[in-house]
Amino acid sequence: MQETNITIINRLQGLIANCLSDLVDPAERFALLDFPNHYNIGDSAIWLGNLPISTAARRGRPM
């Protein structure tokens, strides 16, 4: 049986959260640096995608 899109997204979010849990201390401050101020839309999308991941990691909970 093929995974649905939402199942894939949830699985990948879990993997990211598990990887970050060893690297990010929710009690510490952090900064997301180096906004890609150029015309490559893909870099901007990656940077934007880091916002909810970073916020969830800061709160110490899954995305």
Short mmCIF file of the C-alpha atoms (twelve columns), coordinates in Angstrom:
data_MODEL
# 
_entry.id   MODEL 
# 
loop_
_atom_site.group_PDB 
_atom_site.id 
_atom_site.type_symbol 
_atom_site.label_atom_id 
_atom_site.label_alt_id 
_atom_site.label_comp_id 
_atom_site.label_asym_id 
_atom_site.label_seq_id 
_atom_site.Cartn_x 
_atom_site.Cartn_y 
_atom_site.Cartn_z 
_atom_site.pdbx_PDB_model_num 
ATOM 1  C CA . MET A 1  0.000  0.000  0.000  1 
ATOM 2  C CA . GLN A 2  1.339  3.418  -0.968 1 
ATOM 3  C CA . GLU A 3  1.742  6.104  1.695  1 
ATOM 4  C CA . THR A 4  -0.564 9.086  1.494  1 
ATOM 5  C CA . ASN A 5  0.898  12.579 1.300  1 
ATOM 6  C CA . ILE A 6  -0.089 13.386 4.880  1 
ATOM 7  C CA . THR A 7  1.491  10.151 6.115  1 
ATOM 8  C CA . ILE A 8  4.743  11.006 4.354  1 
ATOM 9  C CA . ILE A 9  4.700  14.559 5.741  1 
ATOM 10 C CA . ASN A 10 4.048  13.321 9.290  1 
ATOM 11 C CA . ARG A 11 6.810  10.714 9.004  1 
ATOM 12 C CA . LEU A 12 9.322  13.278 7.727  1 
ATOM 13 C CA . GLN A 13 8.347  15.789 10.430 1 
ATOM 14 C CA . GLY A 14 8.975  13.097 13.037 1 
ATOM 15 C CA . LEU A 15 12.408 12.364 11.579 1 
ATOM 16 C CA . ILE A 16 13.321 16.057 11.592 1 
ATOM 17 C CA . ALA A 17 12.067 16.507 15.160 1 
ATOM 18 C CA . ASN A 18 14.078 13.484 16.323 1 
ATOM 19 C CA . CYS A 19 17.247 14.782 14.658 1 
ATOM 20 C CA . LEU A 20 16.831 18.260 16.108 1 
ATOM 21 C CA . SER A 21 16.026 17.045 19.625 1 
ATOM 22 C CA . ASP A 22 19.709 16.168 20.135 1 
ATOM 23 C CA . LEU A 23 20.911 19.473 18.717 1 
ATOM 24 C CA . VAL A 24 18.477 22.107 19.999 1 
ATOM 25 C CA . ASP A 25 17.993 22.999 23.639 1 
ATOM 26 C CA . PRO A 26 14.501 24.542 23.956 1 
ATOM 27 C CA . ALA A 27 15.731 26.633 26.888 1 
ATOM 28 C CA . GLU A 28 18.363 28.364 24.746 1 
ATOM 29 C CA . ARG A 29 17.840 31.243 22.319 1 
ATOM 30 C CA . PHE A 30 18.693 30.912 18.664 1 
ATOM 31 C CA . ALA A 31 18.685 32.958 15.479 1 
ATOM 32 C CA . LEU A 32 17.894 31.952 11.921 1 
ATOM 33 C CA . LEU A 33 20.482 33.824 9.876  1 
ATOM 34 C CA . ASP A 34 21.380 34.588 6.292  1 
ATOM 35 C CA . PHE A 35 18.069 35.206 4.514  1 
ATOM 36 C CA . PRO A 36 18.671 34.452 0.810  1 
ATOM 37 C CA . ASN A 37 18.151 37.918 -0.603 1 
ATOM 38 C CA . HIS A 38 18.430 36.919 -4.272 1 
ATOM 39 C CA . TYR A 39 16.211 35.600 -7.064 1 
ATOM 40 C CA . ASN A 40 16.514 31.863 -6.387 1 
ATOM 41 C CA . ILE A 41 13.003 31.088 -5.136 1 
ATOM 42 C CA . GLY A 42 14.073 27.637 -3.939 1 
ATOM 43 C CA . ASP A 43 16.479 29.095 -1.382 1 
ATOM 44 C CA . SER A 44 13.729 31.387 -0.098 1 
ATOM 45 C CA . ALA A 45 11.356 28.425 0.200  1 
ATOM 46 C CA . ILE A 46 13.922 26.449 2.205  1 
ATOM 47 C CA . TRP A 47 14.495 29.413 4.521  1 
ATOM 48 C CA . LEU A 48 10.747 29.898 4.963  1 
ATOM 49 C CA . GLY A 49 10.301 26.184 5.678  1 
ATOM 50 C CA . ASN A 50 12.802 26.497 8.520  1 
ATOM 51 C CA . LEU A 51 10.540 28.909 10.412 1 
ATOM 52 C CA . PRO A 52 7.925  26.392 11.665 1 
ATOM 53 C CA . ILE A 53 10.621 23.773 12.299 1 
ATOM 54 C CA . SER A 54 12.677 26.240 14.318 1 
ATOM 55 C CA . THR A 55 9.642  27.424 16.269 1 
ATOM 56 C CA . ALA A 56 8.604  23.864 17.122 1 
ATOM 57 C CA . ALA A 57 12.140 22.950 18.179 1 
ATOM 58 C CA . ARG A 58 12.309 26.035 20.379 1 
ATOM 59 C CA . ARG A 59 9.085  25.016 22.116 1 
ATOM 60 C CA . GLY A 60 10.447 21.506 22.637 1 
ATOM 61 C CA . ARG A 61 7.626  19.758 20.863 1 
ATOM 62 C CA . PRO A 62 7.027  18.043 17.526 1 
ATOM 63 C CA . MET A 63 6.037  20.135 14.528 1 
# 
